[in-house]
Coordinates of C-alpha atoms and ligand atoms in Angstrom, one line a residue:
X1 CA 58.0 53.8 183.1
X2 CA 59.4 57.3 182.3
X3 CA 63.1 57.8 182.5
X4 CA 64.2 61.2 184.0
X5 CA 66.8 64.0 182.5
X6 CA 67.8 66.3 185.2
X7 CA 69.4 69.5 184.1
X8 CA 71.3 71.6 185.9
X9 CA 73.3 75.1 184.8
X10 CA 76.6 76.2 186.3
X11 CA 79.1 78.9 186.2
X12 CA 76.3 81.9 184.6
X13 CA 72.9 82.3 184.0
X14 CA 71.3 82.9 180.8
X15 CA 73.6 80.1 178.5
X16 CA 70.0 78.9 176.8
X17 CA 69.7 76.0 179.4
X18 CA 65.8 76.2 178.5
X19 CA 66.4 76.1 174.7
X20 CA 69.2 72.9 175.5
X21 CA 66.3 71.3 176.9
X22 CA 63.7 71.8 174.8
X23 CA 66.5 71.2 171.9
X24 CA 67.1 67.8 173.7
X25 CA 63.1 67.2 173.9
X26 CA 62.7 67.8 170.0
X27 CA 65.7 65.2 169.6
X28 CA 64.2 62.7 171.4
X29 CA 61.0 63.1 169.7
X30 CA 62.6 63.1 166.4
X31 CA 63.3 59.3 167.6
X32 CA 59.9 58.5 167.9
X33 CA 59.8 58.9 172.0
X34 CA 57.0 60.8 173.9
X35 CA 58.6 63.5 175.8
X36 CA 57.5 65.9 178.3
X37 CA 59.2 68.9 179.6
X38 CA 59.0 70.7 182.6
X39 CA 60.5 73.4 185.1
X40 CA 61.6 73.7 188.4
X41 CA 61.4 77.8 189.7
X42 CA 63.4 78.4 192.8
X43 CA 62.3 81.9 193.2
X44 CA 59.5 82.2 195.7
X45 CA 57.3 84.0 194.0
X46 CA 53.7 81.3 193.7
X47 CA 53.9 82.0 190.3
X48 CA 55.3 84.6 187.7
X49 CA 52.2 86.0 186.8
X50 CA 52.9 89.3 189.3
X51 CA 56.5 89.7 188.0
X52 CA 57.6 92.4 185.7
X53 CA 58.4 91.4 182.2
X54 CA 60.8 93.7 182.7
X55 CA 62.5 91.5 185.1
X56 CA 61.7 88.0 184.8
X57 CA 60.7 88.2 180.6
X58 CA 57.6 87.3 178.9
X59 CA 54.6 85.2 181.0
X60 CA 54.0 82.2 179.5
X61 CA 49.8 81.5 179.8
X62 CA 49.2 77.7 178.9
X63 CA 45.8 76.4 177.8
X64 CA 44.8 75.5 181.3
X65 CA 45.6 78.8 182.1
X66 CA 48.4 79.3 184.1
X67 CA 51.1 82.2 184.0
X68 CA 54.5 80.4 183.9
X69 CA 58.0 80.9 182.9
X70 CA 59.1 81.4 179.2
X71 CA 60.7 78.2 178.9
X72 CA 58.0 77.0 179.0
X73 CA 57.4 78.4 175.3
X74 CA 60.6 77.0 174.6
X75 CA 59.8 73.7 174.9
X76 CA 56.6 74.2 173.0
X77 CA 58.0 75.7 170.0
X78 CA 60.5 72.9 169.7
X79 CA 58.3 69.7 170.6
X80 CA 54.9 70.7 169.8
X81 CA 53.4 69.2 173.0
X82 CA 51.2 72.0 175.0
X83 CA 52.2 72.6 178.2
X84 CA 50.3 72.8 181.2
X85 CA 50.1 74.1 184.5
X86 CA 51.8 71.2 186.0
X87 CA 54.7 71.7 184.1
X88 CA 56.0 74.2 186.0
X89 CA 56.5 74.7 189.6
X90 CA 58.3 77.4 191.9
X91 CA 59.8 77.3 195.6
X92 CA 56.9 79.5 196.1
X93 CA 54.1 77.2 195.2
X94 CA 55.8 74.1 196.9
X95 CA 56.1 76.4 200.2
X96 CA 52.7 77.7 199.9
X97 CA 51.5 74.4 199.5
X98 CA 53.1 72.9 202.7
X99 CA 52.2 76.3 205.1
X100 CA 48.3 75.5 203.9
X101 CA 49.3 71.5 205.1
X102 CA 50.9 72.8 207.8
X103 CA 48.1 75.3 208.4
X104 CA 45.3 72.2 208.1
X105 CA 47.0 69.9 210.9
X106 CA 48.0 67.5 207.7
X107 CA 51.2 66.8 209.3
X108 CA 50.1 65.1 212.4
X109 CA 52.3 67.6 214.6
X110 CA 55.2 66.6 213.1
X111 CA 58.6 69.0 212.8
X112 CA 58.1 70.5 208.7
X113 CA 61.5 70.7 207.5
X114 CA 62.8 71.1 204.1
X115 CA 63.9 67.7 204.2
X116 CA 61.9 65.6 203.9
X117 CA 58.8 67.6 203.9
X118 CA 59.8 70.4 201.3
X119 CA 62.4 67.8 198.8
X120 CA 59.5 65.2 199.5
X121 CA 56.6 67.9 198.0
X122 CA 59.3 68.3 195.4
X123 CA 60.2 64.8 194.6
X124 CA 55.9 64.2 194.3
X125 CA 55.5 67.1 191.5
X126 CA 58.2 65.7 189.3
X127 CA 57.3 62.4 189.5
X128 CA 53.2 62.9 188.8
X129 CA 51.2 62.6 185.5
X130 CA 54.1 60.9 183.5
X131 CA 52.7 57.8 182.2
X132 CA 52.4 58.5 179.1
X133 CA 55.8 59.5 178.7
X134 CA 58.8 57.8 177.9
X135 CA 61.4 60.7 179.1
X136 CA 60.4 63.4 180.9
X137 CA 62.9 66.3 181.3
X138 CA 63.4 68.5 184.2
X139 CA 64.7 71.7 183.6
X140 CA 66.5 73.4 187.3
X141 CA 66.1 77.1 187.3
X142 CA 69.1 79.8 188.5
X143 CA 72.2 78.7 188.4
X144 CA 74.3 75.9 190.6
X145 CA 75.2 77.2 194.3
X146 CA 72.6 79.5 194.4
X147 CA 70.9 79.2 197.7
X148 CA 67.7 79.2 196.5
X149 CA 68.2 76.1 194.5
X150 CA 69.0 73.8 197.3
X151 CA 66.6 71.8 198.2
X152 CA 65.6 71.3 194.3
X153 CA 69.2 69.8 193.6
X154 CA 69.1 67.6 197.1
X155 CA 65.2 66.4 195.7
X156 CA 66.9 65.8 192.7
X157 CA 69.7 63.8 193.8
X158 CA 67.3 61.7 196.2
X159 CA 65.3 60.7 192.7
X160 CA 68.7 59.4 191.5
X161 CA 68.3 56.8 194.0
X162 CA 64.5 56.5 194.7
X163 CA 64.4 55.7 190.7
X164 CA 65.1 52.5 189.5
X165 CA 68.3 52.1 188.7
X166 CA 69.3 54.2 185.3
X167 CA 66.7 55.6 184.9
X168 CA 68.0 59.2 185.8
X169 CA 70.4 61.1 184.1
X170 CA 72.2 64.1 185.0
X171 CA 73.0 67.2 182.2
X172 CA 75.3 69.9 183.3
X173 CA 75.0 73.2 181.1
X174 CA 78.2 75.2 181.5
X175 CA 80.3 78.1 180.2
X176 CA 84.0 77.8 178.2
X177 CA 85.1 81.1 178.2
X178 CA 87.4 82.4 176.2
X179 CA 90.7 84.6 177.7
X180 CA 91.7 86.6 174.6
X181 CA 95.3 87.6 176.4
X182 CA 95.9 83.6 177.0
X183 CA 94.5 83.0 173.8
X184 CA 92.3 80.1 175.3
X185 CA 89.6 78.6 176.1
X186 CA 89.1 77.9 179.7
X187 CA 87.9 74.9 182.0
X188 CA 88.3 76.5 185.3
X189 CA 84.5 77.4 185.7
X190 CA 83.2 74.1 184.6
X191 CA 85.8 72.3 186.8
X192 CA 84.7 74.5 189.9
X193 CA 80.7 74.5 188.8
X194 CA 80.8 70.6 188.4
X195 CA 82.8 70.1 191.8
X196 CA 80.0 71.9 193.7
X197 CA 77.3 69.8 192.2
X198 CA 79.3 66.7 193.4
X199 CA 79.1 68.3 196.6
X200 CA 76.0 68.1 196.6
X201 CA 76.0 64.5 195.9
X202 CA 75.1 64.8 191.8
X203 CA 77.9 63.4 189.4
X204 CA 76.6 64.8 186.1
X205 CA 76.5 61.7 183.2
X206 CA 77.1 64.7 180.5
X207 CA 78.4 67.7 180.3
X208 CA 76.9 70.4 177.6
X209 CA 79.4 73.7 177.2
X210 CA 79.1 76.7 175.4
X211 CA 81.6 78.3 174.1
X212 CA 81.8 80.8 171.5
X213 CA 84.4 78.5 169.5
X214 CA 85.7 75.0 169.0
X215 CA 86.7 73.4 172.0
X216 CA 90.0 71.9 171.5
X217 CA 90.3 68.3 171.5
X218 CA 93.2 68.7 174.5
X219 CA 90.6 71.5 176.3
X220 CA 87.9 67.9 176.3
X221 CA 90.1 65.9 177.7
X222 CA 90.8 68.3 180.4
X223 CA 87.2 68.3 180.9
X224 CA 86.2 64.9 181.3
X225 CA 89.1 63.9 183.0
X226 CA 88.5 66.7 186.2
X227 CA 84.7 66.6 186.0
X228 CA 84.4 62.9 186.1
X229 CA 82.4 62.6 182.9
X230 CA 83.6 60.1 180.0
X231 CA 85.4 62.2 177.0
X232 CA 81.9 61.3 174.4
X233 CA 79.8 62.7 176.8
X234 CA 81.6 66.3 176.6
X235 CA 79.5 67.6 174.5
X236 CA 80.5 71.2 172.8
X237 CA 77.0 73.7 172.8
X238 CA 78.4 76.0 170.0
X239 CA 76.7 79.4 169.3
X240 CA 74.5 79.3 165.8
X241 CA 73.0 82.1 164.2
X242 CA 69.5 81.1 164.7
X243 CA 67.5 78.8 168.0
X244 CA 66.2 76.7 165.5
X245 CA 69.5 75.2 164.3
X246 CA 70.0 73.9 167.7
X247 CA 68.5 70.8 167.5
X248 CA 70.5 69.7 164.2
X249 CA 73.6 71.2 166.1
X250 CA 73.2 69.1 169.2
X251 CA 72.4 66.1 167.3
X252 CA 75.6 66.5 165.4
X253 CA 77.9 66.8 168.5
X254 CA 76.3 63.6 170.0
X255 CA 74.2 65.1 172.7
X256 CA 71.0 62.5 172.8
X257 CA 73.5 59.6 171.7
X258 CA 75.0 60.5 174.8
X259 CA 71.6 61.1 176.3
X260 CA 70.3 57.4 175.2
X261 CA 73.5 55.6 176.0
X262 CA 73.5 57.0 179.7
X263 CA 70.4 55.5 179.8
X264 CA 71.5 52.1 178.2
X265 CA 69.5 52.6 175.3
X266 CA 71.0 51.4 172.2
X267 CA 71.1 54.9 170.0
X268 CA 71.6 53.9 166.7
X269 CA 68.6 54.6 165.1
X270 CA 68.8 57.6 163.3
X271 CA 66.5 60.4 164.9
X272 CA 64.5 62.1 161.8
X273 CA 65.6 65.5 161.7
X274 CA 63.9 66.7 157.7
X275 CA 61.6 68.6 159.9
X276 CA 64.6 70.8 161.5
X277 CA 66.4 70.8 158.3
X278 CA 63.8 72.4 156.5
X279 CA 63.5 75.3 159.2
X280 CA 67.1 75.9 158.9
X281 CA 67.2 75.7 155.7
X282 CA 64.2 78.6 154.9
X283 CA 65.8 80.7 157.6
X284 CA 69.3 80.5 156.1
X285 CA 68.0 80.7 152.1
X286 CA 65.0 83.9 152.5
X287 CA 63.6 85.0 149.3
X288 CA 63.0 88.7 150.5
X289 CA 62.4 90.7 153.8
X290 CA 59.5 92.8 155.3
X291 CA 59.8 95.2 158.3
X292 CA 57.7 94.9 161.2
X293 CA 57.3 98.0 163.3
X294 CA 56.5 96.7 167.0
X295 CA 54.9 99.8 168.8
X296 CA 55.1 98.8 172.6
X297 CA 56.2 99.8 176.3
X298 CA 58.9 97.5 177.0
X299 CA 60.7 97.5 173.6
X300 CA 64.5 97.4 175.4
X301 CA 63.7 94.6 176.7
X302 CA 63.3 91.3 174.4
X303 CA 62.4 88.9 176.3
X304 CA 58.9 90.9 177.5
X305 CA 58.2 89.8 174.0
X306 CA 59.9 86.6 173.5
X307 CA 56.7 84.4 172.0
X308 CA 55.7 87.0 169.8
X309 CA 59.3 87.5 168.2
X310 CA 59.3 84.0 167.8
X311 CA 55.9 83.6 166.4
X312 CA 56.5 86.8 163.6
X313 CA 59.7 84.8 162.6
X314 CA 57.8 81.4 162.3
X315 CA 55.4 83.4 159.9
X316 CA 58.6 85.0 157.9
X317 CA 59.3 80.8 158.4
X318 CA 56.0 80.1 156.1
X319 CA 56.9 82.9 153.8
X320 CA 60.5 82.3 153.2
X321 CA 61.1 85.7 154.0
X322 CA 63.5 87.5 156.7
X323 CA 61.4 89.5 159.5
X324 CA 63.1 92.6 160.4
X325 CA 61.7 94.1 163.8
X326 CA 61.5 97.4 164.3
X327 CA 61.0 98.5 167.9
X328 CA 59.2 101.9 168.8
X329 CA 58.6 103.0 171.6
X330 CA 54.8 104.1 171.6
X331 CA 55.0 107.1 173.6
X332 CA 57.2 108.6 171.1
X333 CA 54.1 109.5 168.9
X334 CA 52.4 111.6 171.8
X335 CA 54.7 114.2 171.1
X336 CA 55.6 113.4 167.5
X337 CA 54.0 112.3 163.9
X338 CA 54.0 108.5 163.7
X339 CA 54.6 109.0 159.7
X340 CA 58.7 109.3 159.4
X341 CA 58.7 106.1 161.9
X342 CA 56.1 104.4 160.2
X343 CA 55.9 105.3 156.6
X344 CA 58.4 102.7 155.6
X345 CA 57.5 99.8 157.1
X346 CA 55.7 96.6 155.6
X347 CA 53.4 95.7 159.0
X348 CA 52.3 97.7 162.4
X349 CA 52.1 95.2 165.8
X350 CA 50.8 96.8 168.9
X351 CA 51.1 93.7 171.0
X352 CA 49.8 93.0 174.6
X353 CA 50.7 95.4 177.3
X354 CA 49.3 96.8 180.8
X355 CA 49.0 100.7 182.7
X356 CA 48.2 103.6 180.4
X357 CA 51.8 104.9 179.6
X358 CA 51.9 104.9 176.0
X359 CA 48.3 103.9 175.4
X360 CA 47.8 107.1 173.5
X361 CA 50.7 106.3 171.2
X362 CA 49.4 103.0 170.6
X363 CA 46.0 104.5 169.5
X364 CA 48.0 106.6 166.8
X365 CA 50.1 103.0 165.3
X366 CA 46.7 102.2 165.1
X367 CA 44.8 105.1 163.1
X368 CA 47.6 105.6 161.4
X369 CA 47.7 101.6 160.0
X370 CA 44.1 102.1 159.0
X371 CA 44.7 105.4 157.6
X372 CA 47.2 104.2 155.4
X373 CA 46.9 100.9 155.2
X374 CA 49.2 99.3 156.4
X375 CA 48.6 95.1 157.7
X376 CA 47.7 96.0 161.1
X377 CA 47.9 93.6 164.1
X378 CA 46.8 94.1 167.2
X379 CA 47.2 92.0 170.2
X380 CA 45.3 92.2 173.1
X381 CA 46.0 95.9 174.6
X382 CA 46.7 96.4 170.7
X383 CA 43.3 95.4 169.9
X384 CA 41.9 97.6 172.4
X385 CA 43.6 100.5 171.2
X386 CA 42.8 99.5 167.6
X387 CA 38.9 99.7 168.7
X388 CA 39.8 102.7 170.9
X389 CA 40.6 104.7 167.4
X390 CA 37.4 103.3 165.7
X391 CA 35.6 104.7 168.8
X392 CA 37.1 108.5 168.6
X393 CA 38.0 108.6 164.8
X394 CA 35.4 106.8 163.3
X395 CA 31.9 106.2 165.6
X396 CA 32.4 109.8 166.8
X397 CA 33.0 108.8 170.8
X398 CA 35.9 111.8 171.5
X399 CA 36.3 110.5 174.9
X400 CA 36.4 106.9 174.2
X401 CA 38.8 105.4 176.6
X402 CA 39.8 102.5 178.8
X403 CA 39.0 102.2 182.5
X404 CA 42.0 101.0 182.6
X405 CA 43.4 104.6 182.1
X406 CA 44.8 106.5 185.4
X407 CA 41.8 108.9 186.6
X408 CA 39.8 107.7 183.4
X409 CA 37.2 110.0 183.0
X410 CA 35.8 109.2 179.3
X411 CA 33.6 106.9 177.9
X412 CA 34.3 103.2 178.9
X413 CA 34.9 101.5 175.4
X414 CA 36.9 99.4 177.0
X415 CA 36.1 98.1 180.6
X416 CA 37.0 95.8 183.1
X417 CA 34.4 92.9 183.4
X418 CA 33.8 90.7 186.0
X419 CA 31.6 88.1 185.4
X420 CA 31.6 86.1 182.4
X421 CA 31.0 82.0 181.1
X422 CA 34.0 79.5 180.9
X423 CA 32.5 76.5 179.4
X424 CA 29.4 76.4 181.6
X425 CA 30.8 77.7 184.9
X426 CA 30.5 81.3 186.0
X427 CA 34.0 82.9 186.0
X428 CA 34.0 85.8 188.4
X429 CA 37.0 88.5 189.1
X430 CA 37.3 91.0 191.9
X431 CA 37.6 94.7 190.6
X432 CA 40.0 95.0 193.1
X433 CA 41.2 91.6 194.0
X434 CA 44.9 90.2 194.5
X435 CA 46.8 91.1 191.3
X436 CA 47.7 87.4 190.9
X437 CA 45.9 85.4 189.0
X438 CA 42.7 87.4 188.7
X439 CA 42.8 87.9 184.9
X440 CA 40.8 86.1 182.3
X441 CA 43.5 83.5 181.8
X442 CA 44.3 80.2 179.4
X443 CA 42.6 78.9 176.4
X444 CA 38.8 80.0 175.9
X445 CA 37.1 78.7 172.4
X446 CA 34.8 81.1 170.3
X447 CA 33.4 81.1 167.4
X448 CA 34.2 83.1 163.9
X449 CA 31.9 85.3 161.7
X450 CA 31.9 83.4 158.5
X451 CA 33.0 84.9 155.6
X452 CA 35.1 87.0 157.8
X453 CA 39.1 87.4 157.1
X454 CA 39.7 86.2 160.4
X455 CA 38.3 82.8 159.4
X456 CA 39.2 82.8 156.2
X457 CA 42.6 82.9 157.5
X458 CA 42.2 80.1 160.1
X459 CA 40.5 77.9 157.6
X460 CA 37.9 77.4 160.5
X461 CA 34.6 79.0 162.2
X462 CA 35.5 77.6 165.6
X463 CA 38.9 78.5 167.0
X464 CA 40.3 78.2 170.9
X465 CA 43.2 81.0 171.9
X466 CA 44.8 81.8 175.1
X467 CA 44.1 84.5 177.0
X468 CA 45.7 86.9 179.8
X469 CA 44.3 90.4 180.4
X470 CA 41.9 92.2 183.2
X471 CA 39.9 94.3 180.6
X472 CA 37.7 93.9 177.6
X473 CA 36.3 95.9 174.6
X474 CA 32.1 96.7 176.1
X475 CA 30.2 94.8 174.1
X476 CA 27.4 97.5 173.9
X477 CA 29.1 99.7 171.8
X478 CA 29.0 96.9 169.1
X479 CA 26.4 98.3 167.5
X480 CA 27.6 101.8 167.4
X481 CA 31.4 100.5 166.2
X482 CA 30.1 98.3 163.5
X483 CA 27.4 100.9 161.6
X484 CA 31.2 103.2 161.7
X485 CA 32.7 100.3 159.7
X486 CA 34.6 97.9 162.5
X487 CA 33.9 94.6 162.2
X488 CA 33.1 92.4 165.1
X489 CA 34.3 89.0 163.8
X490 CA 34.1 86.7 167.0
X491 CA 32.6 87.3 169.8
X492 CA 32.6 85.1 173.2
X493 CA 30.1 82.3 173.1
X494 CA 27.9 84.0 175.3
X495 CA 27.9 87.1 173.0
X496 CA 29.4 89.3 176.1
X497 CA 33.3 89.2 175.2
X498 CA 34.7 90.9 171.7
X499 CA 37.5 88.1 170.7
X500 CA 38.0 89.9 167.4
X501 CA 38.0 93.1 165.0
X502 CA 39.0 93.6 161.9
X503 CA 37.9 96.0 158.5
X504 CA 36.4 94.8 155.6
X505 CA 38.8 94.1 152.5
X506 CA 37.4 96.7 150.5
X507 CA 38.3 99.4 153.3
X508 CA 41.8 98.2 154.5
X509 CA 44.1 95.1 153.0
X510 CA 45.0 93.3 156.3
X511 CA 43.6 94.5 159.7
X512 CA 42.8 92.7 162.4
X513 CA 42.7 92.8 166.5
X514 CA 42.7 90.4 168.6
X515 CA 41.6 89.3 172.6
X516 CA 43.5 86.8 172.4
X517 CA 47.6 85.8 172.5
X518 CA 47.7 83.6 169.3
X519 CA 51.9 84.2 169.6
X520 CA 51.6 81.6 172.5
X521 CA 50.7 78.8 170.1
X522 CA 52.9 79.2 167.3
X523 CA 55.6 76.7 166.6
X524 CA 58.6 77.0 163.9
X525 CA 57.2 73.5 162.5
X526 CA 53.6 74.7 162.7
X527 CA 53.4 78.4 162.3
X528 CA 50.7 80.2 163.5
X529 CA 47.9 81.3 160.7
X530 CA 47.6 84.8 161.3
X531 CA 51.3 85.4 161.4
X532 CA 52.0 83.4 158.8
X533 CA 49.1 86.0 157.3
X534 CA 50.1 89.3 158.6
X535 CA 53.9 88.5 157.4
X536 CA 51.7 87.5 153.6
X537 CA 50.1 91.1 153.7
X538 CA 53.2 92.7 154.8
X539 CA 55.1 91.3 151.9
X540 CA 52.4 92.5 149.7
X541 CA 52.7 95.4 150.9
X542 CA 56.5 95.5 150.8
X543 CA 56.0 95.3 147.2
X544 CA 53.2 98.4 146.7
X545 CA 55.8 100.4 148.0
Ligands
LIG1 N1 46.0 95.6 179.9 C1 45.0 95.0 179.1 C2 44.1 94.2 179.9 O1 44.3 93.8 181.0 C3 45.7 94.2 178.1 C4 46.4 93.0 178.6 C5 47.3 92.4 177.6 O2 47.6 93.0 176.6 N2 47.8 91.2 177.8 O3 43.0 93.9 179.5

């Protein structure tokens, strides 16, 4: 039977809880256990697929094709495992469920209440589909006290009991900060954080704290002493220059001894961390550098972009080379010549996006990476706009646009399609449905031109890539676009759907589009092929110039 890790965050938001959990997940793995990870939301939207990246981060599209939070990329960069729909769960969903109950006479004119009804619906999702795990770690979103959160802390709390006993263990993530005038650091906020959690009927079996320095062995003391927790099992969340020296830091301050031993597992078996070590150690020992100019919309705001970051430093991983982003704002080069930005940089990335601001800037990263070629790479709305060039510069279309374009009035290149094959079943979207979930979402397999670079760099004719976006490159200008010199490399089994464009070798060194979001499967361990690639071609060009 699974054993449970319940982790909680107090005093602020944003102190990494998700990368402490997936950290914790790759530890446990390391020990040979079979871990899952998942997420509890307890904002009420159904899902985060309508919220802005601007607000909420990056959307996180799993293979089964739904849009979830971005810790949800955490935990699959660090443990490998895909993650899937039921991973991840928001007070929205659970309350949706329930009304449609409600709605359906399921209750049997009972009184719905959050408890038991809403903790019960609660208790249910965490404690499905786990066989074939041996810990499965739950992740509470927001922060402790927030109203929101209630009634996932109280379902929580009720699994501490409803569980066997010891077989659920309680993490708090908290905040040391330090008072420069005092000159120390300072317990107050974990003491007060850990007190309301106890109100709530949760004792927390470890505490994890940042703090931006040691923690003095007096200051840990304090800390177990007034929150209850024995002095091992404060365990000291240092900041590190890089996410992927977490795990090795974590191990080192004890966290899944403590983790195991809460349990009353005997941890002395070493966990095998070469895999981690050799991450760190490529990261901290680069051989060189390129510069990656990232042309998008949201570019002030990093976590829009969080897997793709990720995935161009996993390929800089493979490379044992730094990555240096540059971010540029696309609509920048409708008023002014992409060159000065652009002329000394080693790769161009125009990666997904939505709405036509900046679209026109995107279209000039694009001809200007062909023009001079530099590695292009184009994700999603960056492949569109890559074909969108093709179309005006190359195949003659002047008005080649996107119906996805305010008042479009131009030739559809790219259009919004609303019928195509998943598998065998007939996927169908409504021009003008509900903005939630109505995009072409989660893995969808296709084949690859052989002899093409795509495939070459793949290693393989037959790849499967996740997908999130309303609008597609129209397949009947194939024709047109290819006898101008853009290669069509995969298209959709049914030959409807453009997955991939790229130019021959002998026209440009390294330039390729794609449907797809191959950023959502790479991994530091496992880096994806065509970053790994692009970051190649970018270093080859680093040295041309
Ligand atoms: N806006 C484009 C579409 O919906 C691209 C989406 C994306 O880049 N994820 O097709």
């Amino acid at each position: 039977m699974a054993r449970y890790v319940f982790i909680t965050g107090g005093v602020v938001s944003s102190l990494g809880k998700g990368i402490a959990s997936a950290a914790l997940g790759a530890l446990l793995q390391a020990r040979g256990y079979r871990v899952r990870l998942r997420k509890l939301d307890p904002y009420l939207n159904v899902d985060p697929g309508t919220m802005s990246p601007t607000q909420h981060g990056e959307v996180f599209v799993t293979d089964d094709g739904a849009e979830t939070d971005l810790d949800l990329g955490h935990y699959e960069r660090f443990t490998g495992r895909s993650a899937v729909q039921s991973d991840n769960i928001t007070t929205g969903r659970i309350y949706k469920d329930i009304i449609d109950k409600e709605r359906r006479g399921d209750y049997l004119g009972a009184t719905v209440q959050v408890i038991p009804h809403v903790t019960n619906e609660i208790k249910n999702f965490v404690l499905e589909g786990n066989e074939d795990y041996d810990f499965v770690l739950c992740e509470i979103g927001g922060t402790v006290g927030d109203i929101e959160a209630m009634p996932f802390i109280e379902a929580i709390r009720q699994l501490g009991n409803d569980l066997p006993r010891g077989n659920a263990v309680y993490v708090h993530l908290t905040l040391m900060p330090w008072i420069a005038a005092a000159g120390e650091l300072k317990t107050k906020p974990t003491q007060h954080s850990v007190k309301e959690l106890q109100a709530m009927g949760i004792a927390p079996d470890i505490l994890l704290v940042r703090a931006d320095r040691e923690i003095p062995a007096e200051e840990r003391r304090k800390l177990s002493q007034f929150c209850n927790v024995r002095p091992s099992a404060v365990i000291q969340a240092l900041d590190v220059p890089s996410i992927y020296d977490v795990p090795i830091a974590y191990h080192k301050e004890g966290l899944d001894t403590e983790v195991l031993a809460a349990f009353g597992i005997d941890p002395a078996p070493k966990p095998r961390m070469d895999a981690w070590e050799t991450v760190s150690e490529r990261i901290h020992n680069p051989e060189g550098e390129v510069t990656i100019a990232i042309v998008g919309k949201y570019t002030g705001l990093k976590d829009a972009y969080k897997s793709l970051i990720e995935a161009l430093y996993h390929g800089g991983i493979a490379n044992r080379v730094r990555v240096k982003l540059e971010w540029i704002e696309s609509e920048i080069f409708e008023k002014e010549d992409p060159s000065p930005w652009l002329e000394k940089v080693n790769g161009i990335l125009v990666p997904g996006g939505f709405g036509e601001r900046g679209a026109e800037g995107k279209i000039k990263a694009a001809q200007f990476a062909r023009e001079r070629k530099v590695p292009y790479f184009g994700i999603c709305y960056g492949m569109q706009m890559a074909v969108l060039d093709a179309a005006r510069n190359l195949a003659g279309i002047s008005d080649a646009d996107s119906s996805e374009f305010d008042r479009s009035s131009g030739t559809h290149v790219v259009g919004i399609m609303t019928e195509w094959l998943k598998g065998n079943q007939l996927e169908k979207r409504a021009e003008n449905g509900d903005l939630g979930g109505t995009m072409r979402l989660g893995a969808y397999p296709h084949p690859l031109k052989s002899g093409s670079l795509i495939s070459g760099i793949y290693g393989s004719e037959q790849v499967s890539e996740r997908h999130r976006h309303r609008y597609e490159v129209n397949i009947a200008f194939k024709d047109q676009l290819e006898a101008a010199g853009l290669v069509f490399s995969g298209v959709s089994p049914d030959g409807l759907l453009p997955e991939t464009i790229e130019y021959p070798l002998d026209v440009h060194p390294w330039f390729i589009g794609v449907q797809y979001h191959p950023e959502l499967k790479s991994r530091p361990l496992e880096p994806h092929p065509l970053f790994a690639s692009f970051i190649e071609a970018a270093l080859e060009q680093s040295r041309l110039v």
